[in-house]
Coordinates of C-alpha atoms in Angstrom, one line a residue:
M137 CA 154.5 21.3 40.2
A138 CA 152.0 23.0 37.9
E139 CA 150.4 26.3 38.9
I140 CA 147.4 25.8 41.2
R141 CA 144.6 28.2 41.3
N142 CA 142.0 28.5 44.0
P143 CA 138.8 26.7 43.0
N144 CA 136.2 28.4 41.0
Q145 CA 138.3 31.3 39.8
G146 CA 136.2 31.8 36.7
G147 CA 134.7 34.9 35.5
G148 CA 132.4 37.2 37.5
G149 CA 129.0 36.1 38.6
S150 CA 126.4 36.8 41.4
D151 CA 126.9 33.3 43.0
N152 CA 129.7 34.7 45.2
K153 CA 127.6 37.5 46.7
P154 CA 126.6 35.7 50.0
L155 CA 130.2 35.3 51.1
L156 CA 131.1 38.9 50.1
Y157 CA 128.1 40.3 51.9
M158 CA 129.0 38.3 55.0
M159 CA 132.6 39.6 55.0
L160 CA 131.5 43.2 54.4
A161 CA 129.0 42.9 57.2
M162 CA 131.7 41.7 59.5
V163 CA 133.9 44.7 58.5
V164 CA 131.0 47.1 59.2
V165 CA 130.3 45.6 62.6
F166 CA 133.9 45.6 63.7
T167 CA 134.2 49.3 62.6
L168 CA 131.1 50.4 64.4
F169 CA 132.2 48.6 67.5
Q170 CA 135.7 50.1 67.4
L171 CA 134.2 53.6 66.8
Y172 CA 131.8 53.1 69.8
R173 CA 134.7 52.2 72.1
G174 CA 136.8 55.2 71.0
T175 CA 134.1 57.8 70.9
K176 CA 134.5 60.9 72.9
T177 CA 132.5 61.4 76.1
Q178 CA 129.0 62.5 75.2
P179 CA 127.6 65.5 77.1
L180 CA 125.4 64.7 80.0
Q181 CA 121.8 65.8 80.0
K182 CA 121.2 69.0 81.8
P183 CA 119.7 68.3 85.2
T184 CA 116.0 69.0 85.5
A185 CA 114.7 71.2 88.2
A186 CA 113.4 68.2 90.1
N187 CA 116.8 66.5 90.0
A188 CA 118.6 69.7 91.0
A189 CA 116.3 70.0 94.0
T190 CA 117.1 66.5 95.2
A191 CA 120.8 66.4 94.5
P192 CA 123.2 66.4 97.4
G193 CA 123.9 70.1 96.9
G194 CA 120.2 71.1 96.8
A195 CA 117.1 71.0 98.8
G196 CA 113.4 70.8 98.0
Q197 CA 111.1 67.9 97.3
A198 CA 112.0 64.3 97.2
T199 CA 111.7 62.5 93.9
N200 CA 109.3 60.0 95.4
G201 CA 106.9 62.9 96.2
A202 CA 107.7 63.0 99.9
P203 CA 108.0 66.7 101.0
V204 CA 111.2 67.8 102.8
P205 CA 110.4 69.2 106.3
T206 CA 110.6 73.0 106.0
G207 CA 113.5 74.6 107.8
S208 CA 115.0 71.2 108.8
T209 CA 118.5 72.4 107.9
E210 CA 118.1 75.7 109.6
A211 CA 116.8 74.0 112.7
F212 CA 119.9 71.7 112.6
N213 CA 122.2 74.7 112.4
Q214 CA 120.4 76.8 115.0
Q215 CA 120.1 74.1 117.5
A216 CA 123.7 73.0 117.0
A217 CA 124.8 76.5 117.8
G218 CA 122.6 76.7 120.9
T219 CA 123.8 73.4 122.2
A220 CA 127.4 74.3 121.7
A221 CA 126.9 77.5 123.7
A222 CA 125.2 75.6 126.5
D223 CA 128.1 73.2 126.7
T224 CA 131.0 75.6 126.9
H225 CA 131.2 75.2 130.7
L226 CA 131.7 71.4 130.5
S227 CA 135.1 70.2 131.7
R228 CA 137.4 67.8 129.7
T229 CA 136.6 65.0 132.2
E230 CA 132.8 65.5 131.7
R231 CA 133.4 65.2 127.9
G232 CA 134.8 61.7 128.2
E233 CA 137.6 59.8 126.5
G234 CA 135.9 59.7 123.1
G235 CA 135.7 63.5 122.9
A236 CA 131.9 63.4 123.3
R237 CA 130.1 66.2 125.0
G238 CA 127.0 65.6 127.1
A239 CA 124.5 68.4 127.5
A240 CA 121.7 67.7 130.0
G241 CA 118.6 69.8 129.8
A242 CA 119.1 71.0 126.3
S243 CA 115.8 72.3 124.9
G244 CA 113.9 70.3 122.3
A245 CA 114.1 71.1 118.6
G246 CA 112.2 74.3 117.7
G247 CA 110.9 74.5 121.3
N248 CA 108.4 71.7 120.7
G249 CA 108.9 70.3 124.1
A250 CA 110.5 67.0 123.0
A251 CA 112.8 65.2 125.4
A252 CA 116.3 66.6 125.7
V253 CA 119.0 64.8 123.6
P254 CA 122.5 64.7 125.1
A255 CA 125.0 66.0 122.7
V256 CA 127.6 63.5 121.3
V257 CA 130.1 65.3 119.2
G258 CA 133.8 64.7 118.5
T259 CA 136.3 67.3 119.3
A260 CA 138.8 66.4 116.5
E261 CA 138.9 64.4 113.4
Q262 CA 140.1 60.8 114.0
T263 CA 141.0 57.9 111.8
T264 CA 140.1 54.2 112.2
V265 CA 141.6 51.6 109.9
V266 CA 140.0 48.1 109.5
E267 CA 141.7 45.5 107.4
N268 CA 141.6 41.8 106.5
Q269 CA 143.4 39.8 103.9
L270 CA 141.5 41.4 101.1
Y271 CA 141.2 45.1 101.9
R272 CA 142.4 48.0 104.1
I273 CA 139.6 50.5 104.8
A274 CA 140.4 53.9 106.5
F275 CA 137.4 55.6 108.1
S276 CA 137.3 59.3 109.2
S277 CA 135.2 60.4 112.2
R278 CA 134.2 63.4 110.1
G279 CA 131.0 62.1 108.7
G280 CA 131.9 58.5 109.7
E281 CA 132.9 58.0 106.1
V282 CA 135.5 56.0 104.2
R283 CA 138.5 58.0 103.1
S284 CA 140.4 55.0 101.6
W285 CA 139.4 51.5 100.4
V286 CA 142.6 49.8 99.3
L287 CA 142.2 46.3 97.7
K288 CA 145.3 44.2 98.7
G289 CA 146.9 42.5 95.8
Q290 CA 145.5 44.9 93.2
K291 CA 147.5 47.6 91.5
D292 CA 146.6 50.7 89.5
R293 CA 148.1 51.4 86.1
Y294 CA 151.2 52.9 87.8
G295 CA 151.9 49.9 90.0
A296 CA 150.7 51.5 93.3
P297 CA 148.1 49.8 95.6
L298 CA 144.6 50.3 94.1
D299 CA 142.3 52.5 96.1
L300 CA 138.7 52.2 95.2
V301 CA 138.0 55.7 96.5
H302 CA 138.1 58.3 93.7
G303 CA 139.8 61.1 95.7
Q304 CA 138.9 64.0 93.4
A305 CA 135.3 63.0 93.0
A306 CA 134.8 62.2 96.7
K307 CA 135.9 65.7 97.7
Q308 CA 133.2 67.2 95.5
F309 CA 130.3 64.8 95.9
G310 CA 130.9 62.8 99.0
Y311 CA 133.0 59.8 100.3
P312 CA 131.8 56.1 100.3
L313 CA 129.4 55.2 103.0
S314 CA 128.4 58.8 103.6
L315 CA 124.8 59.6 104.4
Y316 CA 122.3 60.8 101.8
T317 CA 119.0 62.5 102.6
Y318 CA 116.4 64.3 100.6
D319 CA 117.5 67.6 102.2
G320 CA 120.8 68.7 100.5
G321 CA 121.7 71.0 103.4
L322 CA 121.2 68.3 106.0
T323 CA 123.3 65.9 103.9
R324 CA 126.1 68.4 103.8
N325 CA 125.9 69.0 107.5
L326 CA 126.0 65.3 108.3
R327 CA 129.0 64.8 106.1
Q328 CA 130.9 67.5 108.0
A329 CA 129.8 66.5 111.5
L330 CA 132.4 65.0 113.8
F331 CA 131.2 61.6 114.9
V332 CA 132.5 59.7 117.9
P333 CA 134.0 56.4 116.9
S334 CA 133.9 53.3 119.1
A335 CA 137.6 52.7 118.4
T336 CA 140.5 54.3 116.7
G337 CA 143.8 53.1 115.3
T338 CA 144.1 49.8 113.3
L339 CA 141.6 47.0 113.8
L340 CA 141.7 43.5 112.3
A341 CA 138.6 41.8 111.1
P342 CA 136.3 40.3 112.3
Q343 CA 135.4 43.6 113.9
T344 CA 132.6 46.0 114.5
L345 CA 133.0 49.8 114.3
T346 CA 130.3 52.3 115.4
F347 CA 130.1 56.0 114.9
Q348 CA 127.7 58.2 116.9
Y349 CA 126.6 61.8 116.7
A350 CA 123.9 63.8 118.5
Q351 CA 123.4 67.5 118.4
G352 CA 120.6 70.0 117.7
G353 CA 117.8 67.4 118.1
Y354 CA 119.5 65.0 115.7
Q355 CA 120.7 61.6 116.6
V356 CA 122.8 59.7 114.1
T357 CA 124.3 56.2 114.4
K358 CA 126.4 54.3 111.8
S359 CA 127.6 50.8 112.5
F360 CA 129.8 48.6 110.3
R361 CA 130.6 44.9 110.8
F362 CA 133.6 43.3 109.0
D363 CA 134.5 39.7 108.3
E364 CA 137.0 37.9 106.1
T365 CA 135.2 38.6 102.8
Y366 CA 134.7 41.6 100.6
V367 CA 131.3 42.2 102.2
V368 CA 130.8 44.8 104.9
H369 CA 127.6 44.7 107.0
A370 CA 126.3 48.3 107.5
E371 CA 123.5 50.0 109.4
A372 CA 122.6 53.7 109.6
E373 CA 119.9 55.6 111.4
V374 CA 119.1 59.3 111.6
K375 CA 116.4 60.7 113.9
Q376 CA 115.2 64.3 114.4
N377 CA 113.6 64.8 117.8
G378 CA 113.0 61.0 118.0
V379 CA 111.3 60.9 114.6
P380 CA 113.1 58.8 111.9
V381 CA 114.5 60.7 108.9
R382 CA 114.9 58.7 105.7
A383 CA 118.7 58.5 105.3
L384 CA 120.5 56.3 102.9
L385 CA 124.1 55.0 102.7
A386 CA 125.8 56.3 99.6
W387 CA 128.7 55.5 97.2
P388 CA 128.5 59.0 95.6
G389 CA 130.6 58.4 92.6
G390 CA 133.4 56.7 90.8
F391 CA 136.3 54.4 91.5
G392 CA 140.0 54.9 92.0
D393 CA 140.9 53.1 88.8
E394 CA 139.0 55.6 86.5
E395 CA 141.3 58.0 84.7
Q396 CA 140.7 58.0 81.0
P397 CA 137.4 59.3 79.6
Q398 CA 136.5 55.7 78.4
D399 CA 136.9 54.5 82.0
Y400 CA 134.1 56.7 83.1
N401 CA 132.0 55.9 80.0
S402 CA 132.0 52.2 80.9
A403 CA 130.4 52.9 84.3
T404 CA 126.9 51.6 84.9
V405 CA 124.3 51.5 87.6
E406 CA 123.5 47.9 88.4
T407 CA 120.1 46.9 89.8
M408 CA 118.1 43.8 90.4
R409 CA 114.4 43.7 91.1
G410 CA 112.5 40.5 91.6
G411 CA 115.5 38.5 90.2
K412 CA 115.7 40.6 87.0
E413 CA 118.9 42.5 86.6
E414 CA 119.4 45.8 84.7
H415 CA 122.5 47.5 83.5
L416 CA 122.0 51.3 83.1
A417 CA 124.6 53.2 81.1
F418 CA 125.4 56.8 82.2
K419 CA 123.2 58.2 79.4
K420 CA 120.2 56.5 81.0
V421 CA 120.8 57.5 84.6
S422 CA 119.0 60.5 86.0
G423 CA 120.4 62.0 89.2
G424 CA 118.1 61.9 92.1
E425 CA 115.8 59.3 90.7
T426 CA 114.2 57.0 93.4
L427 CA 114.0 53.3 92.9
N428 CA 111.4 51.7 95.2
A429 CA 110.9 48.2 96.6
P430 CA 111.2 45.4 96.0
L431 CA 114.9 45.9 95.4
D432 CA 117.3 42.9 95.5
F433 CA 120.4 45.1 95.1
A434 CA 121.6 48.4 93.7
G435 CA 125.1 49.6 93.0
V436 CA 127.6 51.2 90.6
A437 CA 130.3 49.4 88.5
D438 CA 133.0 50.2 86.1
Q439 CA 135.0 47.9 83.8
Y440 CA 136.6 45.8 86.6
F441 CA 135.2 46.8 90.0
A442 CA 131.8 47.3 91.6
A443 CA 130.3 48.8 94.8
V444 CA 126.9 47.1 95.4
M445 CA 124.5 47.4 98.3
L446 CA 122.2 44.5 99.2
P447 CA 119.3 45.5 101.5
D448 CA 118.5 43.1 104.4
N449 CA 114.8 43.7 103.8
L450 CA 113.9 43.7 100.1
D451 CA 110.3 44.8 100.6
N452 CA 111.1 48.2 102.2
A453 CA 114.3 48.9 100.4
T454 CA 114.8 52.1 98.4
A455 CA 117.6 53.6 96.3
V456 CA 118.5 56.9 94.7
T457 CA 120.6 57.1 91.6
L458 CA 123.3 59.8 91.6
S459 CA 124.6 61.3 88.4
N460 CA 127.2 64.1 88.2
K461 CA 130.0 65.1 85.9
I462 CA 133.6 65.8 86.7
D463 CA 136.3 67.6 84.8
V464 CA 139.4 65.5 84.3
Q465 CA 142.5 65.8 82.1
K466 CA 142.8 63.4 79.2
L467 CA 145.8 61.1 79.5
Q468 CA 148.1 60.3 76.6
R469 CA 149.3 56.8 75.9
D470 CA 152.5 57.5 77.8
G471 CA 150.5 58.2 80.9
K472 CA 151.1 62.0 80.8
A473 CA 148.3 64.5 81.0
S474 CA 147.5 66.3 77.8
G475 CA 146.3 69.3 79.7
K476 CA 142.9 69.2 77.9
S477 CA 139.9 69.4 80.2
V478 CA 137.2 66.8 79.6
D479 CA 133.8 66.5 81.2
V480 CA 133.1 62.9 82.1
P481 CA 130.1 61.2 83.7
L482 CA 130.2 60.2 87.4
L483 CA 127.7 57.7 88.7
G484 CA 126.7 56.9 92.2
I485 CA 124.1 55.1 94.3
A486 CA 122.5 55.5 97.7
V487 CA 120.5 52.7 99.3
G488 CA 118.4 52.5 102.5
A489 CA 114.9 51.8 103.7
T490 CA 111.6 53.6 103.3
D491 CA 111.0 53.4 107.0
G492 CA 113.4 52.7 109.9
P493 CA 117.2 52.4 109.7
A494 CA 119.1 51.4 106.6
K495 CA 120.3 47.9 107.1
L496 CA 122.3 46.4 104.2
R497 CA 125.5 44.6 103.1
V498 CA 128.0 46.5 101.0
F499 CA 130.2 44.6 98.4
A500 CA 133.1 46.6 97.2
G501 CA 135.6 44.6 95.1
P502 CA 136.5 43.1 91.8
K503 CA 134.0 41.9 89.2
S504 CA 135.4 38.4 89.3
V505 CA 132.7 35.9 88.5
P506 CA 133.7 33.5 91.3
V507 CA 133.7 36.3 93.8
L508 CA 130.4 37.7 92.6
K509 CA 128.8 34.2 92.8
S510 CA 129.8 34.0 96.5
V511 CA 127.7 37.0 97.4
A512 CA 124.0 36.1 97.6
V513 CA 120.9 38.4 97.6
S514 CA 119.2 38.5 101.0
G515 CA 116.7 35.7 101.3
R516 CA 117.0 34.6 97.7
S517 CA 119.0 32.2 95.5
E518 CA 120.3 35.0 93.2
T519 CA 123.8 36.3 93.5
L520 CA 125.8 39.3 92.2
S521 CA 127.0 37.3 89.2
P522 CA 124.6 39.1 86.8
I523 CA 126.7 42.3 87.3
M524 CA 129.2 40.7 84.9
D525 CA 127.6 41.9 81.6
F526 CA 128.9 40.1 78.6
G527 CA 127.1 42.3 76.1
F528 CA 125.1 41.4 73.0
F529 CA 126.8 38.0 72.6
G530 CA 126.1 37.3 76.3
P531 CA 125.4 33.6 76.3
I532 CA 128.3 32.7 73.9
A533 CA 130.6 35.1 75.7
K534 CA 129.7 33.7 79.1
G535 CA 130.2 30.2 77.9
L536 CA 133.6 31.1 76.5
F537 CA 134.7 32.7 79.7
L538 CA 133.6 29.7 81.8
A539 CA 135.5 27.5 79.3
L540 CA 138.6 29.8 79.6
Y541 CA 138.3 29.8 83.4
W542 CA 138.1 26.0 83.5
T543 CA 141.1 25.8 81.2
Q544 CA 143.1 28.1 83.4
Q545 CA 142.2 26.1 86.5
H546 CA 142.9 22.6 85.1
L547 CA 145.1 22.8 82.0
A548 CA 147.2 26.0 82.0
S549 CA 147.8 28.1 85.1
N550 CA 148.9 31.1 83.0
W551 CA 146.0 33.0 81.4
G552 CA 147.9 33.6 78.2
W553 CA 148.5 29.9 77.7
A554 CA 144.9 29.2 78.8
I555 CA 143.8 31.3 75.8
V556 CA 146.1 29.4 73.5
V557 CA 144.9 26.0 74.8
L558 CA 141.3 27.0 74.5
T559 CA 141.8 28.2 70.9
V560 CA 143.4 24.8 70.1
L561 CA 140.4 23.0 71.6
I562 CA 137.9 25.2 69.6
N563 CA 139.8 24.6 66.4
A564 CA 139.9 20.8 67.0
V565 CA 136.1 20.8 67.3
L566 CA 135.9 22.7 63.9
I567 CA 138.0 20.2 62.0
P568 CA 135.0 18.2 60.8
L569 CA 133.5 21.4 59.4
R570 CA 136.7 22.2 57.6
V571 CA 136.7 18.7 56.0
Q572 CA 133.1 19.4 54.9
T573 CA 134.2 22.7 53.5
M574 CA 137.0 21.0 51.6
K575 CA 134.5 18.5 50.1
S576 CA 132.3 21.4 49.1
A577 CA 135.3 23.1 47.4
L578 CA 136.1 19.9 45.5
K579 CA 132.6 19.6 44.2
M580 CA 132.7 23.3 43.1
Q581 CA 136.0 22.6 41.2
R582 CA 134.4 19.7 39.4
I583 CA 131.6 21.7 38.0
Q584 CA 133.7 24.8 37.4
P585 CA 133.9 24.2 33.6
Q586 CA 130.1 24.0 33.3
M587 CA 129.7 27.2 35.3
D588 CA 132.3 29.0 33.2
A589 CA 130.4 27.9 30.1
I590 CA 127.2 29.3 31.4
K591 CA 128.9 32.6 32.3
A592 CA 130.4 32.8 28.9
K593 CA 127.0 32.4 27.3
Y594 CA 125.7 35.4 29.1
A595 CA 128.9 37.5 29.0
K596 CA 127.6 39.8 26.4
Y597 CA 124.8 41.0 28.6
K598 CA 125.2 43.9 31.1
V599 CA 124.9 43.3 34.8
T600 CA 121.5 45.1 34.8
D601 CA 120.1 43.1 31.9
P602 CA 117.3 40.7 32.9
K603 CA 119.2 37.9 31.1
K604 CA 121.7 37.9 34.0
A605 CA 118.9 36.6 36.2
E606 CA 118.5 33.6 33.8
M607 CA 122.3 33.0 34.1
N608 CA 122.0 32.9 37.9
A609 CA 119.1 30.6 37.7
E610 CA 121.0 28.1 35.5
I611 CA 124.1 28.2 37.8
M612 CA 121.9 27.5 40.8
A613 CA 120.1 24.7 39.0
L614 CA 123.5 23.1 38.1
Q615 CA 124.8 23.4 41.7
K616 CA 121.6 21.8 43.0
T617 CA 121.9 18.9 40.5
E618 CA 125.5 18.3 41.5
G619 CA 124.8 18.6 45.2
V620 CA 126.9 21.7 45.7
N621 CA 126.1 23.9 48.7
M622 CA 127.1 27.5 48.0
L623 CA 127.4 28.2 51.8
G624 CA 129.4 25.0 52.4
G625 CA 132.7 26.9 52.3
C626 CA 131.3 29.6 54.7
I627 CA 130.3 27.2 57.5
P628 CA 133.5 27.4 59.5
T629 CA 133.5 31.2 59.1
L630 CA 129.8 31.4 60.1
V631 CA 130.6 29.4 63.2
Q632 CA 133.8 31.3 64.1
M633 CA 132.4 34.8 63.7
P634 CA 130.2 34.7 66.8
L635 CA 133.1 33.3 68.8
L636 CA 135.3 36.1 67.6
F637 CA 132.7 38.7 68.5
A638 CA 132.2 37.1 71.9
M639 CA 135.9 37.2 72.5
L640 CA 136.0 40.8 71.4
S641 CA 133.5 41.8 74.0
T642 CA 134.7 39.4 76.8
I643 CA 138.4 39.7 77.1
P644 CA 138.5 43.4 77.9
K645 CA 136.0 42.9 80.7
V646 CA 137.4 39.8 82.4
F647 CA 138.9 40.9 85.7
E648 CA 141.1 37.9 85.9
L649 CA 143.0 39.0 82.8
R650 CA 143.7 42.4 84.3
G651 CA 147.4 42.4 85.0
A652 CA 147.9 38.9 83.7
H653 CA 151.4 38.3 82.2
W654 CA 152.3 36.3 79.1
F655 CA 155.9 36.6 77.8
W656 CA 156.3 40.4 77.0
L657 CA 152.7 41.2 77.8
H658 CA 152.0 42.5 81.3
D659 CA 148.3 43.0 81.0
L660 CA 146.1 40.9 78.7
T661 CA 143.3 43.4 78.8
A662 CA 145.6 46.2 77.5
A663 CA 147.1 46.6 74.0
D664 CA 150.4 44.9 73.0
P665 CA 153.0 47.6 73.8
W666 CA 155.3 46.4 71.0
H667 CA 152.5 45.5 68.6
V668 CA 154.0 42.1 67.9
L669 CA 150.6 40.4 67.9
P670 CA 148.9 42.7 65.4
I671 CA 151.8 42.4 63.0
T672 CA 151.8 38.6 63.4
L673 CA 148.1 38.6 62.8
V674 CA 148.5 40.4 59.5
V675 CA 151.0 37.8 58.3
S676 CA 148.9 34.9 59.4
Q677 CA 145.8 36.5 57.8
F678 CA 147.7 36.6 54.5
L679 CA 148.6 32.9 54.9
V680 CA 145.0 32.1 55.5
S681 CA 143.9 33.8 52.3
F682 CA 146.9 32.2 50.5
Y683 CA 146.2 28.6 51.4
M684 CA 142.5 28.4 52.0
P685 CA 140.3 27.8 48.9
S686 CA 137.4 30.2 48.4
P687 CA 134.8 28.4 46.2
G688 CA 132.5 30.7 44.4
V689 CA 134.5 33.9 45.0
D690 CA 135.4 36.1 42.0
P691 CA 139.2 36.5 41.6
A692 CA 138.9 40.3 41.8
Q693 CA 136.9 40.1 45.0
Q694 CA 139.2 37.4 46.4
R695 CA 142.2 39.7 45.9
M696 CA 140.4 42.5 47.5
M697 CA 139.5 40.4 50.6
A698 CA 143.0 39.0 50.7
F699 CA 144.4 42.5 51.4
M700 CA 141.4 44.2 53.1
M701 CA 140.9 41.6 55.9
P702 CA 144.6 41.6 57.1
A703 CA 144.5 45.4 57.1
F704 CA 141.3 45.5 59.0
S705 CA 142.6 42.9 61.5
L706 CA 145.6 45.2 62.1
F707 CA 143.3 48.1 62.7
I708 CA 141.1 46.2 65.2
T709 CA 144.0 44.7 67.3
W710 CA 146.5 47.6 67.2
N711 CA 145.2 49.2 70.4
Y712 CA 142.9 46.4 71.5
A713 CA 143.2 43.9 74.3
S714 CA 146.2 41.7 73.7
G715 CA 144.3 38.7 74.8
L716 CA 142.2 39.0 71.7
G717 CA 145.4 39.1 69.6
I718 CA 146.6 35.8 71.2
Y719 CA 143.2 34.1 70.4
W720 CA 143.1 35.4 66.8
V721 CA 146.7 34.7 65.9
T722 CA 146.6 31.2 67.4
G723 CA 143.4 30.5 65.5
N724 CA 144.9 31.7 62.2
I725 CA 148.1 29.6 62.6
L726 CA 146.0 26.5 63.4
M727 CA 143.8 27.1 60.3
V728 CA 146.9 27.3 58.0
A729 CA 148.4 24.2 59.6
T730 CA 145.2 22.3 59.3
Q731 CA 144.8 23.2 55.7
L732 CA 148.4 22.2 54.9
I733 CA 147.7 18.8 56.4
M734 CA 144.4 18.5 54.5
N735 CA 146.2 19.2 51.3
Q736 CA 148.1 15.9 51.7
T737 CA 144.9 13.8 52.0
A738 CA 143.2 12.1 49.0
L739 CA 140.7 15.1 48.9
G740 CA 143.5 17.6 48.9
K741 CA 145.4 15.7 46.1
E742 CA 142.3 15.5 43.9
M743 CA 141.7 19.2 44.4
R744 CA 145.3 20.1 43.4
A745 CA 145.1 17.7 40.4
L746 CA 141.9 19.5 39.2
A747 CA 143.4 22.9 39.8
A748 CA 146.6 21.9 37.9
K749 CA 144.6 20.6 35.0
R750 CA 142.7 23.9 34.8
A751 CA 145.8 25.9 35.2
R752 CA 147.4 24.1 32.2
K753 CA 144.4 25.2 30.1
K754 CA 144.9 28.7 31.2
V755 CA 148.6 29.1 30.4
G756 CA 148.0 32.4 28.8
A757 CA 146.2 33.8 31.9
P758 CA 147.9 36.9 33.4
Q759 CA 149.8 35.7 36.5
G760 CA 148.7 38.7 38.5
K761 CA 145.1 37.3 38.5
V762 CA 146.0 34.0 40.0
I763 CA 146.6 33.3 43.7
Q764 CA 149.2 30.5 43.7
G765 CA 148.4 27.4 45.7
R766 CA 151.0 25.6 47.7
R767 CA 151.5 22.1 49.2

């Protein structure tokens, strides 16, 4: 068969600029996105004096302007010591089974004559475990806090059960469901206090667990109610001499799946006010900032998990954002620590009420859309589903995810095959556009001789010569007369680019793909360990450039794009989520197969006949400047 050139391979001209600009723009966007993902942790802003005063380790004035009672921490310490001395004569029997100590006739705080508060203090740290089918939570009586929050069925990167508690961070900044007050000293004391639990050992949900503590004029009660879901009902109340103290329940920072710097960089503070959600990146979070009512929910989230608190009463709800930094070692790709210290951001949240006890629900679990949809805001129709942020291409990405989820539920139970099936369906929808592209390419081939004649007429002029503008005007007039649309060949690309970008931002965030298997791939949100998909993508990208006509593209530019795009595809997918590689490779293979079939139609045969005729006229053309067509 005669040599077949891609259509419109005439001399240079400005009529090919729209496609070139589009492709270059795509390259720039991909590069910027990849650089953003791989950027090093940016330094946190130095805490202001106000933030330092309201941080858990400090004392001073609250960020909402409410002054901290002077000497409240000192009063707590002094009265605790006085009560302990008065109770030394109590027998073990008088202290009771729970290890509590009752002190009758203890003086009021600061000698103000308030009614005596019997002391309720644990004698030793005890552990209570509550579990259901979804989680196993271990509480400590010291502070009445969570020491471990294991999600059953979820694994960390080493295959061990996933614990949502970040052990290193919790030791420094506090454990989940600890108490936060605007007095840093009081906060520390409450976290070290030995509470008396209502039960110890292992409990099965549904269950209620209560922690009590009373000493030095302070009375503290924390109560948790568990059911068969990810949600825990919580209530906390702190009083000083019978006067309520604003105390909030806190998730001070981080999750157990955070290890690499990029894991911390993906953390956000999630809030909703009046039905409007907001995703705050760590660079926008100020430690100690108070968020006042109305507040639908507030929480923290990383790439795959979230801890969100939903107040029972939205109108008196309040929250405090917590922002710290922690020094971690950077891990290499083999999982070994490099020994390099890296400061990373650590976000937290504390939620309670402006008056009275803190009454709320705590969701701690995966950012799975079906799960998030099952958790409703108190008294409203909204749910936690807005926490799933799909980025700039949100509407398209969300639509793709819902389509992928439906495909996995009804057509292919395996998530890898679900991506393949969805890609096939998308490409089937695009077939009419590809037929239209083929018609546009055929029209372009028909008028190619006239376009070459126009370009030859102006060949003696330089690119900067005003005469070149006349050449472009003549070409555009010819195309308009013949009904040729210069963007006709770009329509499928213009449609597919948003889909590709949406997949780029969606697949690494979809919890359901975390740990999903497909042949040699063990996690579709992680990179292909053998790089089979990136290499296959390069080959398929060459085939796309080889078989697909490019009307209006200059040969030199066509050769450049034929090599640049495969190389860039390799760069994008080499260490990116393997699920994206499945989508991209499948799409390219389908494009090549579709084009081969189209080449056998009447349109395809006419295009090849015109190309062969032109090739015979260009027998002397250098072979290196022609991309050979194939049946």
